[in-house]
Short mmCIF file of C-alpha atoms and ligand atoms in Angstrom, two decimals:
data_model
loop_
_atom_site.label_atom_id
_atom_site.label_comp_id
_atom_site.label_asym_id
_atom_site.label_seq_id
_atom_site.Cartn_x
_atom_site.Cartn_y
_atom_site.Cartn_z
CA UNK I 15 19.81 42.93 26.40
CA UNK I 16 23.44 41.98 25.69
CA UNK I 17 24.58 45.64 25.74
CA UNK I 18 22.70 46.25 28.99
CA UNK I 19 24.23 43.11 30.54
CA UNK I 20 27.70 44.38 29.60
CA UNK I 21 27.05 47.83 31.13
CA UNK I 22 25.56 46.22 34.23
CA UNK I 23 28.69 44.11 34.67
CA UNK I 24 26.66 40.91 34.61
CA UNK I 25 28.70 37.72 34.33
CA UNK I 26 28.76 35.84 31.02
CA UNK I 27 26.77 32.89 32.38
CA UNK I 28 23.91 35.01 33.67
CA UNK I 29 23.97 37.10 30.50
CA UNK I 30 23.64 33.89 28.47
CA UNK I 31 20.66 32.83 30.62
CA UNK I 32 18.91 36.10 29.75
CA UNK I 33 19.42 35.59 26.02
CA UNK I 34 16.95 32.70 25.88
CA UNK I 35 13.49 32.09 27.34
CA UNK I 36 13.32 29.62 30.23
CA UNK I 37 10.30 27.88 28.77
CA UNK I 38 8.47 27.93 25.42
CA UNK I 39 5.32 25.84 25.26
CA UNK I 40 3.60 25.40 21.90
CA UNK I 41 0.11 23.96 21.87
CA UNK I 42 -2.46 22.88 19.30
CA UNK I 43 -5.84 24.49 19.93
CA UNK I 44 -8.64 22.62 18.16
CA UNK I 45 -11.86 24.64 18.02
CA UNK I 46 -15.28 23.63 16.72
CA UNK I 47 -16.44 26.40 14.37
CA UNK I 48 -20.12 27.34 14.29
CA UNK I 49 -20.34 25.40 11.01
CA UNK I 50 -19.52 22.18 12.92
CA UNK I 51 -16.05 21.87 11.36
CA UNK I 52 -12.97 21.58 13.58
CA UNK I 53 -10.14 24.07 12.97
CA UNK I 54 -6.76 23.67 14.66
CA UNK I 55 -4.96 26.85 15.76
CA UNK I 56 -1.45 27.18 17.21
CA UNK I 57 -0.85 28.84 20.56
CA UNK I 58 2.11 29.57 22.82
CA UNK I 59 2.93 30.49 26.39
CA UNK I 60 6.48 31.63 27.06
CA UNK I 61 8.29 32.27 30.36
CA UNK I 62 11.37 34.37 29.68
CA UNK I 63 12.69 34.61 33.23
CA UNK I 64 10.98 33.93 36.56
CA UNK I 65 13.83 34.62 38.99
CA UNK I 66 12.01 37.71 40.37
CA UNK I 67 8.57 36.09 40.65
CA UNK I 68 5.74 34.48 38.69
CA UNK I 69 5.69 35.07 34.93
CA UNK I 70 3.59 38.13 34.08
CA UNK I 71 2.43 39.04 30.61
CA UNK I 72 -0.52 39.33 28.31
CA UNK I 73 -2.28 36.96 25.97
CA UNK I 74 -2.53 38.11 22.36
CA UNK I 75 -4.80 36.84 19.59
CA UNK I 76 -3.40 37.80 16.19
CA UNK I 77 -3.32 36.20 12.72
CA UNK I 78 0.42 36.86 12.24
CA UNK I 79 1.63 35.78 15.71
CA UNK I 80 4.84 33.70 15.79
CA UNK I 81 6.78 31.87 18.50
CA UNK I 82 9.74 34.23 18.18
CA UNK I 83 7.51 37.29 18.55
CA UNK I 84 5.94 35.86 21.72
CA UNK I 85 9.42 35.12 23.09
CA UNK I 86 10.64 38.66 22.36
CA UNK I 87 7.56 40.11 24.05
CA UNK I 88 8.14 37.85 27.08
CA UNK I 89 11.71 39.17 27.39
CA UNK I 90 10.36 42.74 27.30
CA UNK I 91 8.05 41.82 30.18
CA UNK I 92 11.03 40.61 32.26
CA UNK I 93 12.61 44.04 31.74
CA UNK I 94 9.36 45.95 32.34
CA UNK I 95 8.49 44.23 35.62
CA UNK I 96 12.09 44.69 36.79
CA UNK I 97 12.35 48.38 35.90
CA UNK I 98 9.29 49.20 38.04
CA UNK I 99 10.52 46.71 40.64
CA UNK I 100 7.38 44.61 41.02
CA UNK I 101 7.80 40.98 42.07
CA UNK I 102 7.18 39.29 38.74
CA UNK I 103 9.15 37.71 35.95
CA UNK I 104 8.40 38.01 32.26
CA UNK I 105 5.93 35.97 30.24
CA UNK I 106 3.72 36.27 27.20
CA UNK I 107 1.28 34.09 25.31
CA UNK I 108 -1.14 34.00 22.49
CA UNK I 109 -2.88 32.17 19.71
CA UNK I 110 -2.34 32.68 15.99
CA UNK I 111 -5.92 33.41 14.92
CA UNK I 112 -8.05 36.18 13.47
CA UNK I 113 -10.52 37.09 16.23
CA UNK I 114 -12.26 39.51 13.86
CA UNK I 115 -13.35 36.51 11.77
CA UNK I 116 -14.71 34.53 14.74
CA UNK I 117 -18.11 34.56 16.44
CA UNK I 118 -18.32 35.20 20.18
CA UNK I 119 -18.99 31.50 20.76
CA UNK I 120 -15.93 30.48 18.70
CA UNK I 121 -13.78 32.99 20.58
CA UNK I 122 -14.95 31.59 23.92
CA UNK I 123 -14.25 27.99 22.84
CA UNK I 124 -10.80 29.04 21.56
CA UNK I 125 -9.98 30.83 24.83
CA UNK I 126 -11.10 27.93 27.01
CA UNK I 127 -9.31 25.25 24.96
CA UNK I 128 -6.10 27.33 24.88
CA UNK I 129 -6.39 27.82 28.65
CA UNK I 130 -6.74 24.05 29.18
CA UNK I 131 -3.69 23.45 26.96
CA UNK I 132 -1.45 25.79 29.02
CA UNK I 133 -3.16 25.23 32.39
CA UNK I 134 -0.21 23.36 33.91
CA UNK I 135 1.86 26.57 33.58
CA UNK I 136 -0.72 28.90 35.14
CA UNK I 137 -1.26 29.83 38.77
CA UNK I 138 -1.01 32.81 41.14
CA UNK I 139 2.52 31.70 42.09
CA UNK I 140 3.53 30.51 38.62
CA UNK I 141 2.17 32.57 35.77
CA UNK I 142 -0.43 35.34 35.79
CA UNK I 143 -1.78 36.35 32.34
CA UNK I 144 -3.47 39.65 31.42
CA UNK I 145 -5.14 41.16 28.33
CA UNK I 146 -3.07 42.17 25.31
CA UNK I 147 -3.76 42.86 21.63
CA UNK I 148 -7.30 41.65 20.72
CA UNK I 149 -8.04 40.24 24.17
CA UNK I 150 -10.01 42.00 26.89
CA UNK I 151 -11.61 41.54 30.30
CA UNK I 152 -14.21 39.18 28.83
CA UNK I 153 -11.47 36.85 27.58
CA UNK I 154 -9.80 37.07 31.03
CA UNK I 155 -13.10 36.09 32.68
CA UNK I 156 -13.33 32.97 30.44
CA UNK I 157 -9.71 32.12 31.27
CA UNK I 158 -10.35 32.53 35.01
CA UNK I 159 -13.50 30.43 34.88
CA UNK I 160 -11.73 27.65 32.97
CA UNK I 161 -8.87 27.54 35.51
CA UNK I 162 -11.35 27.55 38.42
CA UNK I 163 -13.36 24.69 36.90
CA UNK I 164 -10.19 22.66 36.23
CA UNK I 165 -8.98 23.09 39.82
CA UNK I 166 -12.41 22.96 41.48
CA UNK I 167 -11.75 26.15 43.48
CA UNK I 168 -11.73 29.92 43.14
CA UNK I 169 -8.36 31.32 42.01
CA UNK I 170 -8.93 35.03 41.24
CA UNK I 171 -5.20 35.84 41.49
CA UNK I 172 -4.46 33.66 38.44
CA UNK I 173 -5.31 36.47 36.03
CA UNK I 174 -5.42 40.29 36.01
CA UNK I 175 -7.38 42.73 33.90
CA UNK I 176 -10.51 40.76 34.79
CA UNK I 177 -13.97 42.33 35.15
CA UNK I 178 -14.90 44.04 38.43
CA UNK I 179 -17.68 41.45 38.86
CA UNK I 180 -15.07 38.70 39.40
CA UNK I 181 -12.51 40.65 41.44
CA UNK I 182 -11.04 43.11 38.93
CA UNK I 183 -9.52 46.38 40.04
CA UNK I 184 -10.86 49.90 39.75
CA UNK I 185 -8.63 52.21 37.65
CA UNK I 186 -7.01 49.22 35.90
CA UNK I 187 -8.32 50.34 32.51
CA UNK I 188 -6.73 53.79 32.67
CA UNK I 189 -3.55 52.75 34.47
CA UNK I 190 -1.30 52.64 31.40
CA UNK I 191 -2.31 56.18 30.40
CA UNK I 192 -1.87 57.39 34.00
CA UNK I 193 1.66 55.97 34.06
CA UNK I 194 2.50 57.65 30.75
CA UNK I 195 1.37 61.03 32.09
CA UNK I 196 3.39 60.47 35.24
CA UNK I 197 6.47 59.95 33.04
CA UNK I 198 5.62 63.05 30.99
CA UNK I 199 5.45 65.12 34.19
CA UNK I 200 8.68 63.62 35.50
CA UNK I 201 10.50 64.20 32.19
CA UNK I 202 9.40 67.85 31.99
CA UNK I 203 10.52 68.27 35.61
CA UNK I 204 13.91 66.65 35.01
CA UNK I 205 14.43 68.81 31.91
CA UNK I 206 13.32 71.96 33.79
CA UNK I 207 10.62 72.62 31.21
CA UNK I 208 7.13 73.99 31.86
CA UNK I 209 4.37 71.45 31.34
CA UNK I 210 1.50 73.93 31.49
CA UNK I 211 0.86 75.34 28.05
CA UNK I 212 3.32 72.97 26.37
CA UNK I 213 2.15 71.27 23.16
CA UNK I 214 1.67 67.53 22.68
CA UNK I 215 1.23 65.40 19.55
CA UNK I 216 -0.39 61.99 19.93
CA UNK I 217 -0.58 58.98 17.62
CA UNK I 218 -3.33 56.55 18.64
CA UNK I 219 -6.67 57.22 20.31
CA UNK I 220 -7.53 53.76 21.63
CA UNK I 221 -7.43 52.17 25.09
CA UNK I 222 -4.21 54.04 25.89
CA UNK I 223 -4.30 57.10 23.61
CA UNK I 224 -7.94 58.02 24.35
CA UNK I 225 -7.61 58.50 28.12
CA UNK I 226 -4.09 59.82 27.63
CA UNK I 227 -5.23 62.76 25.47
CA UNK I 228 -7.68 63.76 28.18
CA UNK I 229 -5.11 63.37 30.97
CA UNK I 230 -2.50 65.44 29.09
CA UNK I 231 -5.05 68.21 28.60
CA UNK I 232 -6.09 67.96 32.27
CA UNK I 233 -2.41 68.39 33.21
CA UNK I 234 -2.46 71.76 31.42
CA UNK I 235 -0.92 70.73 28.10
CA UNK I 236 -2.28 71.68 24.68
CA UNK I 237 -2.91 68.51 22.66
CA UNK I 238 -2.36 70.07 19.23
CA UNK I 239 -2.59 67.00 16.95
CA UNK I 240 -4.03 63.49 17.21
CA UNK I 241 -3.97 60.68 14.66
CA UNK I 242 -5.70 57.33 14.56
CA UNK I 243 -6.02 54.68 11.87
CA UNK I 244 -8.67 56.75 10.06
CA UNK I 245 -6.91 60.14 9.89
CA UNK I 246 -5.58 63.04 11.90
CA UNK I 247 -6.73 66.38 13.31
CA UNK I 248 -4.80 69.53 14.20
CA UNK I 249 -5.50 72.63 16.27
CA UNK I 250 -2.50 74.75 17.29
CA UNK I 251 -4.51 76.25 20.16
CA UNK I 252 -5.20 72.80 21.62
CA UNK I 253 -7.95 70.26 20.89
CA UNK I 254 -10.95 69.68 23.14
CA UNK I 255 -10.04 66.06 23.89
CA UNK I 256 -13.33 65.17 25.61
CA UNK I 257 -15.21 66.56 22.62
CA UNK I 258 -12.94 64.59 20.28
CA UNK I 259 -13.66 61.40 22.24
CA UNK I 260 -17.42 62.01 21.96
CA UNK I 261 -17.04 62.70 18.23
CA UNK I 262 -15.07 59.47 17.63
CA UNK I 263 -17.41 57.41 19.84
CA UNK I 264 -20.32 58.70 17.75
CA UNK I 265 -18.56 57.30 14.65
CA UNK I 266 -16.92 60.51 13.42
CA UNK I 267 -13.47 60.48 11.87
CA UNK I 268 -10.53 62.49 13.24
CA UNK I 269 -10.45 64.66 10.13
CA UNK I 270 -14.14 65.61 10.42
CA UNK I 271 -13.86 66.84 14.04
CA UNK I 272 -15.26 70.39 14.01
CA UNK I 273 -12.82 71.54 16.72
CA UNK I 274 -9.77 71.34 14.43
CA UNK I 275 -8.53 71.02 10.86
CA UNK I 276 -7.96 67.73 9.05
CA UNK I 277 -4.27 66.84 8.87
CA UNK I 278 -2.49 64.43 6.55
CA UNK I 279 -1.39 61.69 9.05
CA UNK I 280 2.07 61.59 7.43
CA UNK I 281 2.54 65.20 8.58
CA UNK I 282 1.76 64.37 12.22
CA UNK I 283 5.40 64.09 13.20
CA UNK I 284 6.29 67.51 11.83
CA UNK I 285 3.69 69.36 13.89
CA UNK I 286 5.53 71.80 16.19
CA UNK I 287 5.29 70.51 19.77
CA UNK I 288 7.33 69.98 22.92
CA UNK I 289 6.16 66.37 23.30
CA UNK I 290 5.35 63.47 20.97
CA UNK I 291 3.57 60.37 22.29
CA UNK I 292 3.30 57.37 19.95
CA UNK I 293 0.42 55.30 21.39
CA UNK I 294 -0.53 53.13 18.43
CA UNK I 295 1.87 51.04 16.41
CA UNK I 296 5.15 49.22 16.74
CA UNK I 297 7.79 50.82 14.48
CA UNK I 298 5.76 54.01 13.90
CA UNK I 299 8.85 56.23 14.24
CA UNK I 300 11.33 54.87 11.73
CA UNK I 301 14.57 56.42 10.50
CA UNK I 302 12.82 58.72 8.02
CA UNK I 303 10.37 60.00 10.66
CA UNK I 304 13.18 60.41 13.20
CA UNK I 305 15.03 62.78 10.86
CA UNK I 306 12.05 65.14 10.68
CA UNK I 307 10.43 64.71 14.11
CA UNK I 308 9.67 68.20 15.42
CA UNK I 309 9.57 67.65 19.16
CA UNK I 310 12.60 67.10 21.38
CA UNK I 311 10.86 64.68 23.78
CA UNK I 312 9.25 61.33 22.93
CA UNK I 313 7.42 59.28 25.54
CA UNK I 314 6.72 55.76 24.26
CA UNK I 315 3.18 54.78 25.26
CA UNK I 316 3.09 52.02 22.62
CA UNK I 317 5.38 49.01 22.74
CA UNK I 318 8.38 49.39 20.42
CA UNK I 319 7.19 52.49 18.52
CA UNK I 320 10.75 53.70 17.78
CA UNK I 321 12.86 51.46 15.56
CA UNK I 322 16.51 50.84 16.52
CA UNK I 323 17.70 52.93 13.54
CA UNK I 324 15.38 55.78 14.55
CA UNK I 325 16.65 55.52 18.11
CA UNK I 326 20.20 56.23 16.95
CA UNK I 327 19.06 59.21 14.90
CA UNK I 328 17.03 60.65 17.77
CA UNK I 329 20.00 60.23 20.14
CA UNK I 330 22.24 62.05 17.64
CA UNK I 331 19.66 64.86 17.34
CA UNK I 332 19.50 65.19 21.14
CA UNK I 333 15.87 64.06 21.33
CA UNK I 334 15.05 62.48 24.69
CA UNK I 335 13.13 59.18 24.47
CA UNK I 336 11.42 57.77 27.57
CA UNK I 337 11.38 54.04 26.71
CA UNK I 338 8.30 51.84 26.58
CA UNK I 339 9.38 49.52 29.41
CA UNK I 340 9.19 52.53 31.73
CA UNK I 341 6.62 54.80 30.06
CA UNK I 342 3.82 52.25 29.64
CA UNK I 343 4.52 50.19 32.79
CA UNK I 344 1.48 51.67 34.57
CA UNK I 345 -0.65 48.82 33.21
CA UNK I 346 1.48 46.01 34.56
CA UNK I 347 1.87 47.88 37.85
CA UNK I 348 -1.92 48.03 38.22
CA UNK I 349 -1.96 44.31 37.36
CA UNK I 350 0.42 43.72 40.26
CA UNK I 351 -1.98 45.62 42.58
CA UNK I 352 -4.90 43.56 41.25
CA UNK I 353 -2.97 40.34 41.91
CA UNK I 354 -2.19 41.52 45.46
CA UNK I 355 -5.85 42.53 45.98
CA UNK I 356 -7.05 39.11 44.76
CA UNK I 357 -4.64 37.36 47.12
CA UNK I 358 -5.74 39.54 50.03
CA UNK I 359 -9.41 39.03 49.22
CA UNK I 360 -9.96 42.68 50.06
CA UNK I 361 -10.62 45.41 47.48
CA UNK I 362 -8.25 48.37 47.27
CA UNK I 363 -9.91 51.77 47.05
CA UNK I 364 -9.17 54.06 44.12
CA UNK I 365 -7.10 56.53 46.14
CA UNK I 366 -4.74 53.77 47.27
CA UNK I 367 -4.33 52.46 43.72
CA UNK I 368 -3.64 55.95 42.36
CA UNK I 369 -1.14 56.85 45.11
CA UNK I 370 0.83 53.63 44.82
CA UNK I 371 0.79 53.70 41.02
CA UNK I 372 2.14 57.25 40.98
CA UNK I 373 4.87 56.44 43.50
CA UNK I 374 5.97 53.31 41.64
CA UNK I 375 6.33 55.12 38.31
CA UNK I 376 8.00 58.17 39.88
CA UNK I 377 10.56 55.98 41.68
CA UNK I 378 11.31 54.05 38.49
CA UNK I 379 11.69 57.25 36.48
CA UNK I 380 14.08 58.82 39.03
CA UNK I 381 16.20 55.67 39.15
CA UNK I 382 16.42 55.44 35.36
CA UNK I 383 17.06 59.17 34.94
CA UNK I 384 19.90 59.09 37.49
CA UNK I 385 21.43 56.03 35.84
CA UNK I 386 21.23 57.65 32.43
CA UNK I 387 23.09 60.67 33.81
CA UNK I 388 25.78 58.57 35.50
CA UNK I 389 26.28 56.36 32.44
CA UNK I 390 26.06 59.25 29.97
CA UNK I 391 23.64 57.02 28.05
CA UNK I 392 20.09 57.16 26.69
CA UNK I 393 17.15 56.53 28.99
CA UNK I 394 16.48 53.31 27.06
CA UNK I 395 19.92 51.94 27.75
CA UNK I 396 19.73 53.07 31.39
CA UNK I 397 16.32 51.42 31.86
CA UNK I 398 17.64 48.17 30.39
CA UNK I 399 20.70 48.31 32.66
CA UNK I 400 18.58 48.88 35.79
CA UNK I 401 16.28 46.01 34.81
CA UNK I 402 19.05 43.56 33.91
CA UNK I 403 20.88 44.33 37.17
CA UNK I 404 17.75 43.49 39.17
CA UNK I 405 17.10 40.26 37.28
CA UNK I 406 20.75 39.24 37.55
CA UNK I 407 20.73 39.97 41.29
CA UNK I 408 17.76 37.61 41.70
CA UNK I 409 19.44 34.88 39.63
CA UNK I 410 22.67 35.21 41.61
CA UNK I 411 20.89 35.28 45.00
CA UNK I 412 19.10 32.03 44.14
CA UNK I 413 22.14 30.26 42.73
CA UNK I 414 21.84 27.49 40.18
CA UNK I 415 19.90 24.32 40.98
CA UNK I 416 21.01 21.54 40.84
P1 LIG S 25 -6.00 50.00 20.77
O1 LIG S 25 -6.23 48.96 19.74
O2 LIG S 25 -7.06 50.27 21.78
O3 LIG S 25 -5.73 51.41 20.03
C1 LIG S 25 -4.82 51.55 18.98
C2 LIG S 25 -4.96 52.95 18.38
O4 LIG S 25 -3.98 53.06 17.34
C3 LIG S 25 -6.32 53.21 17.74
O5 LIG S 25 -6.71 54.54 18.00
C4 LIG S 25 -6.01 53.04 16.25
O6 LIG S 25 -6.90 53.79 15.43
C5 LIG S 25 -4.61 53.58 16.20
N1 LIG S 25 -3.90 53.18 14.99
C6 LIG S 25 -3.83 51.95 14.43
N2 LIG S 25 -3.15 52.01 13.27
C7 LIG S 25 -2.77 53.29 13.11
C8 LIG S 25 -2.06 53.99 12.11
N3 LIG S 25 -1.62 53.37 11.03
N4 LIG S 25 -1.85 55.31 12.27
C9 LIG S 25 -2.32 55.98 13.36
N5 LIG S 25 -3.01 55.37 14.34
C10 LIG S 25 -3.24 54.04 14.20
O7 LIG S 25 -4.61 49.65 21.44
P2 LIG S 25 -4.05 50.14 22.85
O8 LIG S 25 -4.42 49.15 23.90
O9 LIG S 25 -4.40 51.58 23.04
O10 LIG S 25 -2.48 49.94 22.63
C11 LIG S 25 -1.70 50.89 21.93
C12 LIG S 25 -0.23 50.56 22.15
O11 LIG S 25 0.06 50.61 23.54
C13 LIG S 25 0.21 49.16 21.69
O12 LIG S 25 1.54 49.23 21.26
C14 LIG S 25 0.14 48.36 22.96
O13 LIG S 25 1.02 47.21 22.90
C15 LIG S 25 0.64 49.37 23.95
N6 LIG S 25 0.28 49.10 25.33
C16 LIG S 25 -1.01 49.02 25.71
C17 LIG S 25 -1.33 48.79 27.04
C18 LIG S 25 -2.77 48.79 27.51
O14 LIG S 25 -2.98 48.85 28.74
N7 LIG S 25 -3.75 48.73 26.63
C19 LIG S 25 -0.31 48.60 27.99
C20 LIG S 25 1.02 48.68 27.57
C21 LIG S 25 1.29 48.93 26.24
#
């Protein structure tokens, strides 16, 4: 963020404000286990910067979660909401726990007690959480219900990514993948390359990677290799992504998919392709992978899949990287629409969601691409500069109180 602040010409005071979160709240979350014992977990909610609007960011349940990780993720959300120019600041939260080792009842009690502990921060005009790693629409419904009970009124705009039954939004689930594909199309267009028939390699076949594989194929691309945690599959003619989804849903492994050949997952990155999309892990493309990556375009569907060292190598090799804060911003953009819908009390139809999502991502891509050209810098640096400029403009417009 410091380099972006320097390029954006942001004053030292404002740059210093962006280096630290505005608010870090740490809470104890006592939960009665099914055994009757009480276990105390630690949770956090962080607001990085709220000059552009209420804090927006997911809630993560993970056994290795730390305060500094939550703060870093909150800062990324400030940048992400700014780069797509939606009226939110950056936030993030979570509880250090292993949800895989908890019953449904324990998970509900944990969610509700954590919500009570951070309730004074939450509100449609203050802080609007969403799902993140190991949380889903069911957890968001518990959070919403807890806030409603505490306040004695219905507050659907306090959370996004909630079930349709309580005011969720159609297309929310696939919005991140839709935004990624929009960026893929825009990048091929900007590079004057043909999308139809081009080859794509994908790591991750989950909530983002699954729909993404199908959407890339629907756009005319050949998805030639896909990896998940259990293995990888390869077909130079292009995989049948719907068939692969059925195969995986039925419990089959990637390597046993009859429509391709099993691939050693470590060889994924060397598969000849025009596009690589990491949609699984943070740090998946490290320096060693960057040296041998076959494709000349990377679109980051995952958060932080390219390490800083790998980023330098890819830049030296002339590989274009569309950064995560732009490429996977479709999800938070759909969250913004859900928040607006909840405030309006009137459901948006699917066509409106799709049109506005596409326009938002296209506008952000064009702005970042143009800035990258004018700065002679990577798309990542340009995206950070655009975002920091917008946050700084909001801080300066408000002035400092008192
Ligand atoms: P998910 O848990 O649904 O899927 C993760 C996928 O990664 C699975 O297919 C899993 O098998 C695969 N995977 C895990 N370890 C792997 C390994 N070692 N090698 C290969 N594949 C491996 O998660 P998701 O929601 O699809 O999120 C994926 C990434 O996208 C994360 O970085 C997440 O932060 C980011 N993201 C998600 C959303 C969203 O809307 N879900 C929005 C923005 C960013």
